[in-house]
PDB file of C-alpha atoms in Angstrom:
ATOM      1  CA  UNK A   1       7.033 -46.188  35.537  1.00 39.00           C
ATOM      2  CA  UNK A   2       3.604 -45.829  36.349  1.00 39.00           C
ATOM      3  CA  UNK A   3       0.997 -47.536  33.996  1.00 37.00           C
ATOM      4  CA  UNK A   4      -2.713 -46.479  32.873  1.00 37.00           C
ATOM      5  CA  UNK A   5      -5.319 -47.498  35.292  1.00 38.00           C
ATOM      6  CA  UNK A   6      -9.227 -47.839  34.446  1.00 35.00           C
ATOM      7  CA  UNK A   7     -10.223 -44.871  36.342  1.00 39.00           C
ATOM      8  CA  UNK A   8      -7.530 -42.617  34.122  1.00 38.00           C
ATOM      9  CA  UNK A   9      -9.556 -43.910  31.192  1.00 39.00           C
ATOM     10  CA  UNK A  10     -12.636 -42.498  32.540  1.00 45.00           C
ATOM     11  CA  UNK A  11     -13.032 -38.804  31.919  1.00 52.00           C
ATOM     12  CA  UNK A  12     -15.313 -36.643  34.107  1.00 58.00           C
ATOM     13  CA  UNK A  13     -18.953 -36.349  33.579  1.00 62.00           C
ATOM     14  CA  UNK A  14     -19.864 -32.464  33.071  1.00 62.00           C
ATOM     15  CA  UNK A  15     -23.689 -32.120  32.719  1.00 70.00           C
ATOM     16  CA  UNK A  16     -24.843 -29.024  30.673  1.00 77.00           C
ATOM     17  CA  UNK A  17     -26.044 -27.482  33.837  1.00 81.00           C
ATOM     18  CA  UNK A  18     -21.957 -27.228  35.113  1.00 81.00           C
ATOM     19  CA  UNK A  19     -20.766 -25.937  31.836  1.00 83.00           C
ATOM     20  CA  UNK A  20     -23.657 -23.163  31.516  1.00 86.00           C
ATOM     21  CA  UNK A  21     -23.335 -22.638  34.827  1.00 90.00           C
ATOM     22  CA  UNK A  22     -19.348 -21.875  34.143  1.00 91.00           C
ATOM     23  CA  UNK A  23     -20.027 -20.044  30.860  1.00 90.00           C
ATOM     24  CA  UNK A  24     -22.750 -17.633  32.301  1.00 92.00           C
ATOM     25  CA  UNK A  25     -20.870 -16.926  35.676  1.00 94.00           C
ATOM     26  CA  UNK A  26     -17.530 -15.805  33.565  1.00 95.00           C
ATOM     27  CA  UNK A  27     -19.589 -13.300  31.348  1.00 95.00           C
ATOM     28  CA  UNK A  28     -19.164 -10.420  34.224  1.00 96.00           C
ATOM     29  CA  UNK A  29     -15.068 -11.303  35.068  1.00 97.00           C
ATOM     30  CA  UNK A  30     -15.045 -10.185  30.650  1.00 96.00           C
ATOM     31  CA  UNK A  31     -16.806  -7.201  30.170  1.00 95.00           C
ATOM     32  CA  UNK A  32     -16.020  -5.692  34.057  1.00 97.00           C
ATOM     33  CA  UNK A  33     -12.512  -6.590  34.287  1.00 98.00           C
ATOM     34  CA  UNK A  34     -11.013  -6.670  30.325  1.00 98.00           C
ATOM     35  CA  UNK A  35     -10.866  -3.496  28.579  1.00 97.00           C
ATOM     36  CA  UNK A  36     -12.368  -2.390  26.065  1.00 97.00           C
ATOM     37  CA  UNK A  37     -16.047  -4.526  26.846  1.00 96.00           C
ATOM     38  CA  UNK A  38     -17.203  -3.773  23.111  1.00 95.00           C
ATOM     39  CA  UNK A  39     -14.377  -5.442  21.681  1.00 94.00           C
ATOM     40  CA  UNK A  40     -14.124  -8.231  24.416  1.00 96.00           C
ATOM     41  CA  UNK A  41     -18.163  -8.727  23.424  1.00 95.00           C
ATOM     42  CA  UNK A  42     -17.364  -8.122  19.100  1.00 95.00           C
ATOM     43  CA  UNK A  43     -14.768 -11.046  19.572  1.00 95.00           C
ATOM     44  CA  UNK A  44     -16.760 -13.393  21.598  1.00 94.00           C
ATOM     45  CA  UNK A  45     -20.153 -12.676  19.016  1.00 93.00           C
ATOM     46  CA  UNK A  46     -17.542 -13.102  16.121  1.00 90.00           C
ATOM     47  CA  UNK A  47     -17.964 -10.161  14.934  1.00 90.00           C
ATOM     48  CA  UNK A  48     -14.885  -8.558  12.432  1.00 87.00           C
ATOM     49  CA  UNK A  49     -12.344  -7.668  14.825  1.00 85.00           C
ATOM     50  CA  UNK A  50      -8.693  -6.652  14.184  1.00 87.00           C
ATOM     51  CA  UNK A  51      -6.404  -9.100  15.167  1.00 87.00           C
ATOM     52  CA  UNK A  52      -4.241  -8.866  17.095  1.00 93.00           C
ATOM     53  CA  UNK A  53      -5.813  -5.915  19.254  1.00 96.00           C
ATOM     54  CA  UNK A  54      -4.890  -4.818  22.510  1.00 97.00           C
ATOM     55  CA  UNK A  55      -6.802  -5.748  26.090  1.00 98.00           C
ATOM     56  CA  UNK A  56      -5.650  -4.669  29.368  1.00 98.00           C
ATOM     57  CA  UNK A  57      -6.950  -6.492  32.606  1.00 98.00           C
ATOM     58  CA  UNK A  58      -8.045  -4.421  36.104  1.00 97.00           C
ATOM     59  CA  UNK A  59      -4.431  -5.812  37.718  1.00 97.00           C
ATOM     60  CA  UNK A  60      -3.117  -3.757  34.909  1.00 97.00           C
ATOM     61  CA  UNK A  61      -1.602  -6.306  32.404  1.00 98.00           C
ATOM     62  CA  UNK A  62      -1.502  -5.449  28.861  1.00 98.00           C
ATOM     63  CA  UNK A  63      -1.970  -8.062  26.435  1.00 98.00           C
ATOM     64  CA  UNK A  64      -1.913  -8.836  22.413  1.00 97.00           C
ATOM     65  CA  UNK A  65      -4.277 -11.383  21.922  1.00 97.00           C
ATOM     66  CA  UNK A  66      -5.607 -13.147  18.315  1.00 95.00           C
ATOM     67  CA  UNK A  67      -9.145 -13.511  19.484  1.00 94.00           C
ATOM     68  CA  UNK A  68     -12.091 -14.796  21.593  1.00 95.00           C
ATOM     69  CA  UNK A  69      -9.632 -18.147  22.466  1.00 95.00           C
ATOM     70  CA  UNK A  70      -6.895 -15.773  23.601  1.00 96.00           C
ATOM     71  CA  UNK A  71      -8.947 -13.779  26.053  1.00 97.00           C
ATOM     72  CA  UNK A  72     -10.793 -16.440  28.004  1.00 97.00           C
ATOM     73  CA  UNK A  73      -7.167 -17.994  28.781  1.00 97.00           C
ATOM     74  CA  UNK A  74      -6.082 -14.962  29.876  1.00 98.00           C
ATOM     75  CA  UNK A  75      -9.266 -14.300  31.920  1.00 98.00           C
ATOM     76  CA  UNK A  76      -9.054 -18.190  33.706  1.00 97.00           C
ATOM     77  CA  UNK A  77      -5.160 -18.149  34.271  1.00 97.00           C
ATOM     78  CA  UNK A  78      -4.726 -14.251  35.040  1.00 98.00           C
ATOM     79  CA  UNK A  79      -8.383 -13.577  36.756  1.00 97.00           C
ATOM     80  CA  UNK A  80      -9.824 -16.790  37.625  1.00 96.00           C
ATOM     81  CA  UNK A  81      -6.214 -17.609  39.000  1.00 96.00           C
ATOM     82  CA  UNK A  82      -6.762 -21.583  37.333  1.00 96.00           C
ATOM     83  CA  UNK A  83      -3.143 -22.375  38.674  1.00 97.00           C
ATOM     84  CA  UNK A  84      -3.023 -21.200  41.966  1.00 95.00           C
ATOM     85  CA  UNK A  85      -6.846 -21.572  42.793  1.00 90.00           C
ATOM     86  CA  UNK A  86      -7.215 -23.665  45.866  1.00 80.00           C
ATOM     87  CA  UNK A  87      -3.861 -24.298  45.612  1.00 88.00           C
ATOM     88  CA  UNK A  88      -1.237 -21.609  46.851  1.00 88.00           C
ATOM     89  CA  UNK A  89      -0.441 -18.322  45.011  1.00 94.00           C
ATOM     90  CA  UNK A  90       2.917 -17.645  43.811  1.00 97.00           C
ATOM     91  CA  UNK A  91       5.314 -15.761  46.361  1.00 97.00           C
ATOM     92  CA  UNK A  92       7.573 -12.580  45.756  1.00 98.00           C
ATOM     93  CA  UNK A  93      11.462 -13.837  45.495  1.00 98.00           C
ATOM     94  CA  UNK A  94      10.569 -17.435  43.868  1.00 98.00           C
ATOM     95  CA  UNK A  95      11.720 -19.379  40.985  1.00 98.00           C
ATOM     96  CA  UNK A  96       9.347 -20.123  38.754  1.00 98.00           C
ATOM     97  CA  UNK A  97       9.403 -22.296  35.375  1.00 98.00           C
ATOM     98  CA  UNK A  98       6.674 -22.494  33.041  1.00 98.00           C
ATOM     99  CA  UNK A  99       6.156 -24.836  30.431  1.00 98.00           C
ATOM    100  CA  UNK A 100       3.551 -23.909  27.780  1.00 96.00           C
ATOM    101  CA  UNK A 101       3.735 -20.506  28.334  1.00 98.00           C
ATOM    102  CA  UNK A 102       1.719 -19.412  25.076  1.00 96.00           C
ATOM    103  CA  UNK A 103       1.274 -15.616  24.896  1.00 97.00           C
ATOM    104  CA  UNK A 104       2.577 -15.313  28.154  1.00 98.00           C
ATOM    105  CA  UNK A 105      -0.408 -14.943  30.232  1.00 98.00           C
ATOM    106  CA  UNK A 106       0.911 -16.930  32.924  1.00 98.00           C
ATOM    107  CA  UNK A 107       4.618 -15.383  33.075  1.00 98.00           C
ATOM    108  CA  UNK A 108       3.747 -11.556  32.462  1.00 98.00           C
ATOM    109  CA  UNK A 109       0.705 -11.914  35.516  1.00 98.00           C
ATOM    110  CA  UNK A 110       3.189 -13.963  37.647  1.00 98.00           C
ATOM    111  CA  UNK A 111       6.240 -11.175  36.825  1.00 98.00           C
ATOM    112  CA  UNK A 112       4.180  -8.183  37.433  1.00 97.00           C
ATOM    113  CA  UNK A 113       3.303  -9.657  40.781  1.00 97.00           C
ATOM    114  CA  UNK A 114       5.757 -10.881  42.074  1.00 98.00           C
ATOM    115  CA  UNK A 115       8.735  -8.117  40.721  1.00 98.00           C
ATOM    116  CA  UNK A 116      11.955  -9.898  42.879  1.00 98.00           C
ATOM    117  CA  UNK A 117      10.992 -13.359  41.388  1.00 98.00           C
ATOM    118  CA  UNK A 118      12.444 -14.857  38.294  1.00 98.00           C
ATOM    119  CA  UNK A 119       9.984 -16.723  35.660  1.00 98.00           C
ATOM    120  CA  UNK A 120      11.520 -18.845  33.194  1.00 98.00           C
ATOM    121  CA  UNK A 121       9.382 -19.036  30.126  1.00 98.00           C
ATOM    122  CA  UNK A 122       9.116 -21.939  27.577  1.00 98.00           C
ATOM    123  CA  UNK A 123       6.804 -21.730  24.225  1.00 97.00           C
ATOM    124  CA  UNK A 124       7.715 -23.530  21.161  1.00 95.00           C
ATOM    125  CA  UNK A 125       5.449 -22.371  18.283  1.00 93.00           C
ATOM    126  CA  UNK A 126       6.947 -19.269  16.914  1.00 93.00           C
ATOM    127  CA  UNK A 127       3.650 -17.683  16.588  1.00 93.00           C
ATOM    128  CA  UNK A 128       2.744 -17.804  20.235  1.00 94.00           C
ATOM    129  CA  UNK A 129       6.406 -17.200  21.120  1.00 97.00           C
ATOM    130  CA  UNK A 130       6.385 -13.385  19.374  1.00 97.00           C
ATOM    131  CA  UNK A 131       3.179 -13.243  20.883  1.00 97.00           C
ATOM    132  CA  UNK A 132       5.031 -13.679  24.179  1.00 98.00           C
ATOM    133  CA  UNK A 133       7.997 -11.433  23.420  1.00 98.00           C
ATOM    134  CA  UNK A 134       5.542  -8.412  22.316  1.00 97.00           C
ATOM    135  CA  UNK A 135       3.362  -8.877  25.569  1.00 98.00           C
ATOM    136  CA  UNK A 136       6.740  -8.707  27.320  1.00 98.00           C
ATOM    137  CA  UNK A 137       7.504  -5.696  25.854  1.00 97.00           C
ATOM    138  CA  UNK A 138       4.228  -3.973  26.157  1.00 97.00           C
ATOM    139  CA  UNK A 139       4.058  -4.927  30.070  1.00 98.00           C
ATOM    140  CA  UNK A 140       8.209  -3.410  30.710  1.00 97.00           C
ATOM    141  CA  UNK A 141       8.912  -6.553  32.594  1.00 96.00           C
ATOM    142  CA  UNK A 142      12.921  -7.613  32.877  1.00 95.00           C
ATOM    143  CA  UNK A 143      12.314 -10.471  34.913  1.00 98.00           C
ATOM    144  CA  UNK A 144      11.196 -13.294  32.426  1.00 98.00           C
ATOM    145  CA  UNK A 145      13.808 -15.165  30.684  1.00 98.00           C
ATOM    146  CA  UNK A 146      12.070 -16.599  27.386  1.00 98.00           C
ATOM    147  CA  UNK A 147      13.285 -20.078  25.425  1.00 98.00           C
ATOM    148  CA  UNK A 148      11.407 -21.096  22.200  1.00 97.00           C
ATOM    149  CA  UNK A 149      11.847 -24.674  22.973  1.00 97.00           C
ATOM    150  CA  UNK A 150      10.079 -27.584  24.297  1.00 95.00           C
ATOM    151  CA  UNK A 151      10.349 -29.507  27.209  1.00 97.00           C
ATOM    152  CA  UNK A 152      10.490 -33.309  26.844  1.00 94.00           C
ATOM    153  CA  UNK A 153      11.041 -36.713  27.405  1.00 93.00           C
ATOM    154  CA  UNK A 154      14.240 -36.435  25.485  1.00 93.00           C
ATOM    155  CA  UNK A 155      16.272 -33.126  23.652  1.00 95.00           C
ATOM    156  CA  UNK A 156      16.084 -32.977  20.150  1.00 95.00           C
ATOM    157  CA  UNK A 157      13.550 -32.491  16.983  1.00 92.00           C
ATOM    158  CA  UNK A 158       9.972 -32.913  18.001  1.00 89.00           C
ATOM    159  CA  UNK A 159       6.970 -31.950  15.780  1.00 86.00           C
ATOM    160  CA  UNK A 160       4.113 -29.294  16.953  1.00 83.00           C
ATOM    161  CA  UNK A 161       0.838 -30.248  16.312  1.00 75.00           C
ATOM    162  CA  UNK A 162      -2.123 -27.793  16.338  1.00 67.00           C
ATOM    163  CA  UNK A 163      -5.742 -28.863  17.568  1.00 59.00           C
ATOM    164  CA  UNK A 164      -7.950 -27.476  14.796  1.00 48.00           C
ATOM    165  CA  UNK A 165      -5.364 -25.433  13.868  1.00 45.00           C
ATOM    166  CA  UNK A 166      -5.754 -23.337  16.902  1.00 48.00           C
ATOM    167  CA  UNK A 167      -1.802 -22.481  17.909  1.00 49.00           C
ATOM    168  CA  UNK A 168      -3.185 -22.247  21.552  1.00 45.00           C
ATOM    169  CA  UNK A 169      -4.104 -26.114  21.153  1.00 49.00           C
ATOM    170  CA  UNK A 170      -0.715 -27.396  20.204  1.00 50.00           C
ATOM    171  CA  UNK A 171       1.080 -30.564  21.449  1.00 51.00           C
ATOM    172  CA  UNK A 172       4.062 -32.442  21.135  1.00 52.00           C
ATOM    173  CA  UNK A 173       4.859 -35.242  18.527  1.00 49.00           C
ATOM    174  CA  UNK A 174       7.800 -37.891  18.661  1.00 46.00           C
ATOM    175  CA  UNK A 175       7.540 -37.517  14.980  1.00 49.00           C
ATOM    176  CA  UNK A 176       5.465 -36.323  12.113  1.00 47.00           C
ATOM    177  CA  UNK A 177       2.016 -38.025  12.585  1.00 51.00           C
ATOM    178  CA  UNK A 178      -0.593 -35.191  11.244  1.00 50.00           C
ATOM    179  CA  UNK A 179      -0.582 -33.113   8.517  1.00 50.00           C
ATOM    180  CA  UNK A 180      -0.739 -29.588  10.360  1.00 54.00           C
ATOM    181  CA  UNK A 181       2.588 -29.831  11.766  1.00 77.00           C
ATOM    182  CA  UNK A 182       5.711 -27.631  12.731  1.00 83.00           C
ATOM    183  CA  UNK A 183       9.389 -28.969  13.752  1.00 88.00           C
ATOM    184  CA  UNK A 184      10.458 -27.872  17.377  1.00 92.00           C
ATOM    185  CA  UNK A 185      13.496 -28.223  19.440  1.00 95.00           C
ATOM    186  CA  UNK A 186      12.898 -29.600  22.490  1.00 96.00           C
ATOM    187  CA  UNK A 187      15.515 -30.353  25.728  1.00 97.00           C
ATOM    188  CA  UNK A 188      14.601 -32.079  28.553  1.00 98.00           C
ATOM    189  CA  UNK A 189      13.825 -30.661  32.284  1.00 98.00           C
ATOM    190  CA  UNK A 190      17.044 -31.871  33.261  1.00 98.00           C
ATOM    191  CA  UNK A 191      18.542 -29.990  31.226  1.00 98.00           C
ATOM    192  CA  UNK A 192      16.449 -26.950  31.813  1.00 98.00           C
ATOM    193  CA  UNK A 193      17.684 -26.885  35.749  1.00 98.00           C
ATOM    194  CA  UNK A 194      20.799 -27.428  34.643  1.00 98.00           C
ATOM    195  CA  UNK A 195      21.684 -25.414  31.960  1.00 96.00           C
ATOM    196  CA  UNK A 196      19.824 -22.549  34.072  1.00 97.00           C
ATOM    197  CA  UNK A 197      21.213 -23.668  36.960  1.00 98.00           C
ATOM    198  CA  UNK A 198      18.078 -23.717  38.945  1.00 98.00           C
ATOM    199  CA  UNK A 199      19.212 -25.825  41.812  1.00 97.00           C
ATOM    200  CA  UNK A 200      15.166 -25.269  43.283  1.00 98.00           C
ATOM    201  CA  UNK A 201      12.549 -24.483  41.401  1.00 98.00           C
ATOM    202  CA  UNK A 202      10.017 -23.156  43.826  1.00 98.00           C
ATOM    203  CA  UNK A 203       6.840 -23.333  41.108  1.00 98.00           C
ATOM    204  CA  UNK A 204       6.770 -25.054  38.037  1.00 98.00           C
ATOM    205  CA  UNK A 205       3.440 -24.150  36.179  1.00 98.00           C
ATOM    206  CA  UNK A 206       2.640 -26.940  32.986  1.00 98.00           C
ATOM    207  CA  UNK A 207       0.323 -26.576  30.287  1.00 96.00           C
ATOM    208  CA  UNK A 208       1.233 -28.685  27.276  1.00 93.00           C
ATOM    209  CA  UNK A 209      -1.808 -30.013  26.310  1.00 88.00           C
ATOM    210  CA  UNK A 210      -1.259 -33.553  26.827  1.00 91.00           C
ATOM    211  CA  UNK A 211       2.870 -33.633  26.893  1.00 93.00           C
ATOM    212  CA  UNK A 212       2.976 -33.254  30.827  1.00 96.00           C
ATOM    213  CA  UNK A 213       3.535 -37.272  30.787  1.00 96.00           C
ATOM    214  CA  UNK A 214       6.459 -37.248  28.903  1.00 95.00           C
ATOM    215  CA  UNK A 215       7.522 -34.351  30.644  1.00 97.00           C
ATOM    216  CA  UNK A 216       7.615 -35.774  33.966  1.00 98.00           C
ATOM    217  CA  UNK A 217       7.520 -39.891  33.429  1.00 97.00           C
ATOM    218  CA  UNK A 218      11.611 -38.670  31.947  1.00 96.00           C
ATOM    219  CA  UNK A 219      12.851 -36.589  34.324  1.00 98.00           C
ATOM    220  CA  UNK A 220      15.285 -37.802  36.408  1.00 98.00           C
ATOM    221  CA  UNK A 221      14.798 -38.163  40.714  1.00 97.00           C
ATOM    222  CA  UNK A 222      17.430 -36.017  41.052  1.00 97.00           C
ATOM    223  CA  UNK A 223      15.425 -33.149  38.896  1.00 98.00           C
ATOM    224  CA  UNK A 224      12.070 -34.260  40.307  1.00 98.00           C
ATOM    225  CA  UNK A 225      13.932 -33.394  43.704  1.00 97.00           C
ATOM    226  CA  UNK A 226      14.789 -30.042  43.062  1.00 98.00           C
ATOM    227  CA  UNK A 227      10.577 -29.071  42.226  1.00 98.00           C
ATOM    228  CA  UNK A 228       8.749 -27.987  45.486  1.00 97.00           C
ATOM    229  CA  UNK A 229       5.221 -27.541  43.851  1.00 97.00           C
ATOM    230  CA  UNK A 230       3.747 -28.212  40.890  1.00 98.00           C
ATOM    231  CA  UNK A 231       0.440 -26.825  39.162  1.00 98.00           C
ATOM    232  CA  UNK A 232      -0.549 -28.259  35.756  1.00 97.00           C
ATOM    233  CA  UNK A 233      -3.532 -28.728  33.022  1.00 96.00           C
ATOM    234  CA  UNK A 234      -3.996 -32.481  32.652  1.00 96.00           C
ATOM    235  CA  UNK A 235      -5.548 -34.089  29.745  1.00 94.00           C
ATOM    236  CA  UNK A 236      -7.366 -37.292  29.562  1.00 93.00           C
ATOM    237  CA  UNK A 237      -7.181 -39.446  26.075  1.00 89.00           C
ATOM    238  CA  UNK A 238      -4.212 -37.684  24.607  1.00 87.00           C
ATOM    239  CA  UNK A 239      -1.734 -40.658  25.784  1.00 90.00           C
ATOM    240  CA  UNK A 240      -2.158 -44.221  26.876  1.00 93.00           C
ATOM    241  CA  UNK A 241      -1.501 -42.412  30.498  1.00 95.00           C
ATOM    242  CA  UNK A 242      -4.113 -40.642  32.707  1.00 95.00           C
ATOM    243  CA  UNK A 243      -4.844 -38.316  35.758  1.00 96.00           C
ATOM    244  CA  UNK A 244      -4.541 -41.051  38.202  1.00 96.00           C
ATOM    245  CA  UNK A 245      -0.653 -42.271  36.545  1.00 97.00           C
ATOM    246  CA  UNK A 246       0.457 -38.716  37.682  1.00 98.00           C
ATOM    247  CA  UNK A 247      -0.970 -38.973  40.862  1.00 97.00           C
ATOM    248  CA  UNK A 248       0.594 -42.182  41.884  1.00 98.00           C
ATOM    249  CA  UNK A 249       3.888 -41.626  40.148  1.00 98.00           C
ATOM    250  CA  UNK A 250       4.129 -37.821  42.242  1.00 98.00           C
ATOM    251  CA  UNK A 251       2.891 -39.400  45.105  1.00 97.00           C
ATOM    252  CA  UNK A 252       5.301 -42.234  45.241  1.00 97.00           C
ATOM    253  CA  UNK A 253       8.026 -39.252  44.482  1.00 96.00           C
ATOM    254  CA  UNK A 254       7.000 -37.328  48.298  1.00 95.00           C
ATOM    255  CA  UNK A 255       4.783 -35.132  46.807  1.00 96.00           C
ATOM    256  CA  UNK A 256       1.030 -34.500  48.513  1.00 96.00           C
ATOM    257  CA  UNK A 257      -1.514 -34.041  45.475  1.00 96.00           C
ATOM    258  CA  UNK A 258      -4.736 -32.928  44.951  1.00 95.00           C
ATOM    259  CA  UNK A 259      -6.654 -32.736  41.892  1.00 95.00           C
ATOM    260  CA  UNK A 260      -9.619 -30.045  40.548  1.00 93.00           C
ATOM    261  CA  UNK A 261     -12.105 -31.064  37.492  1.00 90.00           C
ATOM    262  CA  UNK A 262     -12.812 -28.626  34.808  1.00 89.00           C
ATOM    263  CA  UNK A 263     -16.303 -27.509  35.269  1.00 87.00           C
ATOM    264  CA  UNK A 264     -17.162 -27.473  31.364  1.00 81.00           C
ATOM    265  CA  UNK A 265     -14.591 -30.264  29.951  1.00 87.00           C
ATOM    266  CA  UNK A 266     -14.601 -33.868  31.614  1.00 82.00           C
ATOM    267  CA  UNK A 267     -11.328 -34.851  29.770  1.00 89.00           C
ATOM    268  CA  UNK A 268      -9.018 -31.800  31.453  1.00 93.00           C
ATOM    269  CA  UNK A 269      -8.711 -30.516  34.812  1.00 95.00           C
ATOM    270  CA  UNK A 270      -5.935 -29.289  37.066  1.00 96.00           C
ATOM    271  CA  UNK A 271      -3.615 -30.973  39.268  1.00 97.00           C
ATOM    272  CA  UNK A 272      -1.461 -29.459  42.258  1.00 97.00           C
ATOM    273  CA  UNK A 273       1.334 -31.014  43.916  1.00 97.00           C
ATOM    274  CA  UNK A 274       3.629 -30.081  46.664  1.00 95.00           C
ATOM    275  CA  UNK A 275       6.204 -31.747  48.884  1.00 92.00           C
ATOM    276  CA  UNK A 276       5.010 -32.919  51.866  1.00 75.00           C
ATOM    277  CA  UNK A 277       7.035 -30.541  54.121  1.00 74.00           C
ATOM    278  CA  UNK A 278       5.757 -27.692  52.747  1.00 71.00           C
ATOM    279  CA  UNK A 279       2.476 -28.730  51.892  1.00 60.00           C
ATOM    280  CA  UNK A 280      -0.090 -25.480  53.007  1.00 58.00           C
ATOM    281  CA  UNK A 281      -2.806 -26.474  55.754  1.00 52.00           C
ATOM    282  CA  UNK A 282      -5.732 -25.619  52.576  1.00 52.00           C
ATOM    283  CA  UNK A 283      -4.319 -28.497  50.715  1.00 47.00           C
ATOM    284  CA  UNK A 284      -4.799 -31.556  51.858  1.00 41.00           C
ATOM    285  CA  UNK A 285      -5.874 -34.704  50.325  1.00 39.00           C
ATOM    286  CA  UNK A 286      -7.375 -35.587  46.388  1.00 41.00           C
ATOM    287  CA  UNK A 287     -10.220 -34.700  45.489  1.00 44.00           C
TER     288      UNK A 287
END
């Protein structure tokens, strides 16, 4: 097992200048290409707005969202792209598991796109989780398999906390250590291959807000094997482990990495792994 290094402890320096810069050049991607503008704008100005109400994007996915929180997720994973962004886009025909999948944004862009693929979908907090099933619904897709469970270090009870009691800010707890808490089941990604039977998981897409250590320090080499890329949110000073821990431990595992800052949060980013024989010519190196 990897341990935390000084430079993991260090989180990013964004200036105002980045962040503005971010916040200002995303303003045209939510009125031009989320529908209806006036109630993408009413949310975002916090004005009274319904919730949930309906958006659909120019691809053509139809979404349920709560609010303002809801929409720029789905605008940076389904418009930006966050996940595949420098990285490689998913292909038609492969297996894809995502962990995290909150309302779905992830799975119901990925399944619309990519129609012969299967997307195996993982949310724990049974708000997001009907959020997920009714975006399913209103998008006709058959090819998402849903599980309200969480992936861990180890199967069995875990407890959800939420991050200002935003449920698109929750993380994983070995046991009850806040007050705004929910019990979960959780299994491990061992057992997700094999109780699936995913004997190669082409794409496996992790936002967990901080659990992506435990996620990955306990899987096994054989079910670190079967993964052929990886995209994932990391967070910086949720565990004693860093950016640079999952680096060296996927790097000492064959995988090629290469990391991307977020431009308006110094402790998250994105990191992108692949296995060396496949790695795409655009990818090389850490940034």
């Amino acid at each position: 097992m990897c341990s935390a290094s000084a430079d993991a402890r260090e989180f990013s320096r964004v200036g105002p200048l980045s962040r503005w810069r971010y916040y200002v050049g995303s303003i045209p991607t939510l009125l031009l290409r989320i529908r209806p503008p006036l109630r993408v704008l009413s949310a975002f100005l916090g004005l009274p707005v319904r919730s949930p109400f309906g958006i659909e994007l120019s691809t053509g996915c139809r979404f349920r969202v709560r609010g303002r929180m809801d929409i720029w997720i789905i605008k940076e994973t389904c418009l930006d792209r966050d996940y595949e962004r420098g990285f490689v886009p998913v292909e038609n025909g492969w297996t894809v598991v995502d962990l995290g999948a909150g309302l779905g944004d992830f799975a119901i862009c990925t399944a619309r796109q990519c129609p012969d693929s299967t997307v195996y979908a993982f949310e724990p907090l049974a708000e997001s989780y009907a959020l997920l099933l009714a975006n399913l619904e209103l998008n006709r897709l058959a090819n998402v398999r849903t599980f309200p469970l969480a992936v861990a270090a180890s199967a069995g009870r875990l407890y959800l906390a939420t991050k200002a009691g935003l449920a698109e800010r929750s993380r994983t707890l070995s046991r009850r250590e806040e007050a705004a808490t929910v019990p979960v089941e959780a299994i491990t990604l061992d057992q997700v291959f094999d109780l699936l039977e995913i004997g190669r998981c082409d794409f496996l897409k992790i936002d967990c807000e901080g659990a992506e250590y435990d996620i990955l320090f306990g899987a096994s080499e054989g079910a670190l094997r079967r993964i052929q890329r990886v995209a994932m949110e990391y967070h910086e000073g949720v565990t004693r482990f860093g950016r640079d821990d999952l680096v060296r431990f996927l790097e000492e595992r064959g995988f090629r990495v290469r990391t991307r800052p977020n431009p308006a949060h110094g402790e998250i980013g994105f990191l992108f792994a692949f296995r060396e024989e496949i790695a795409p010519p655009a990818c090389q190196g850490t940034e």
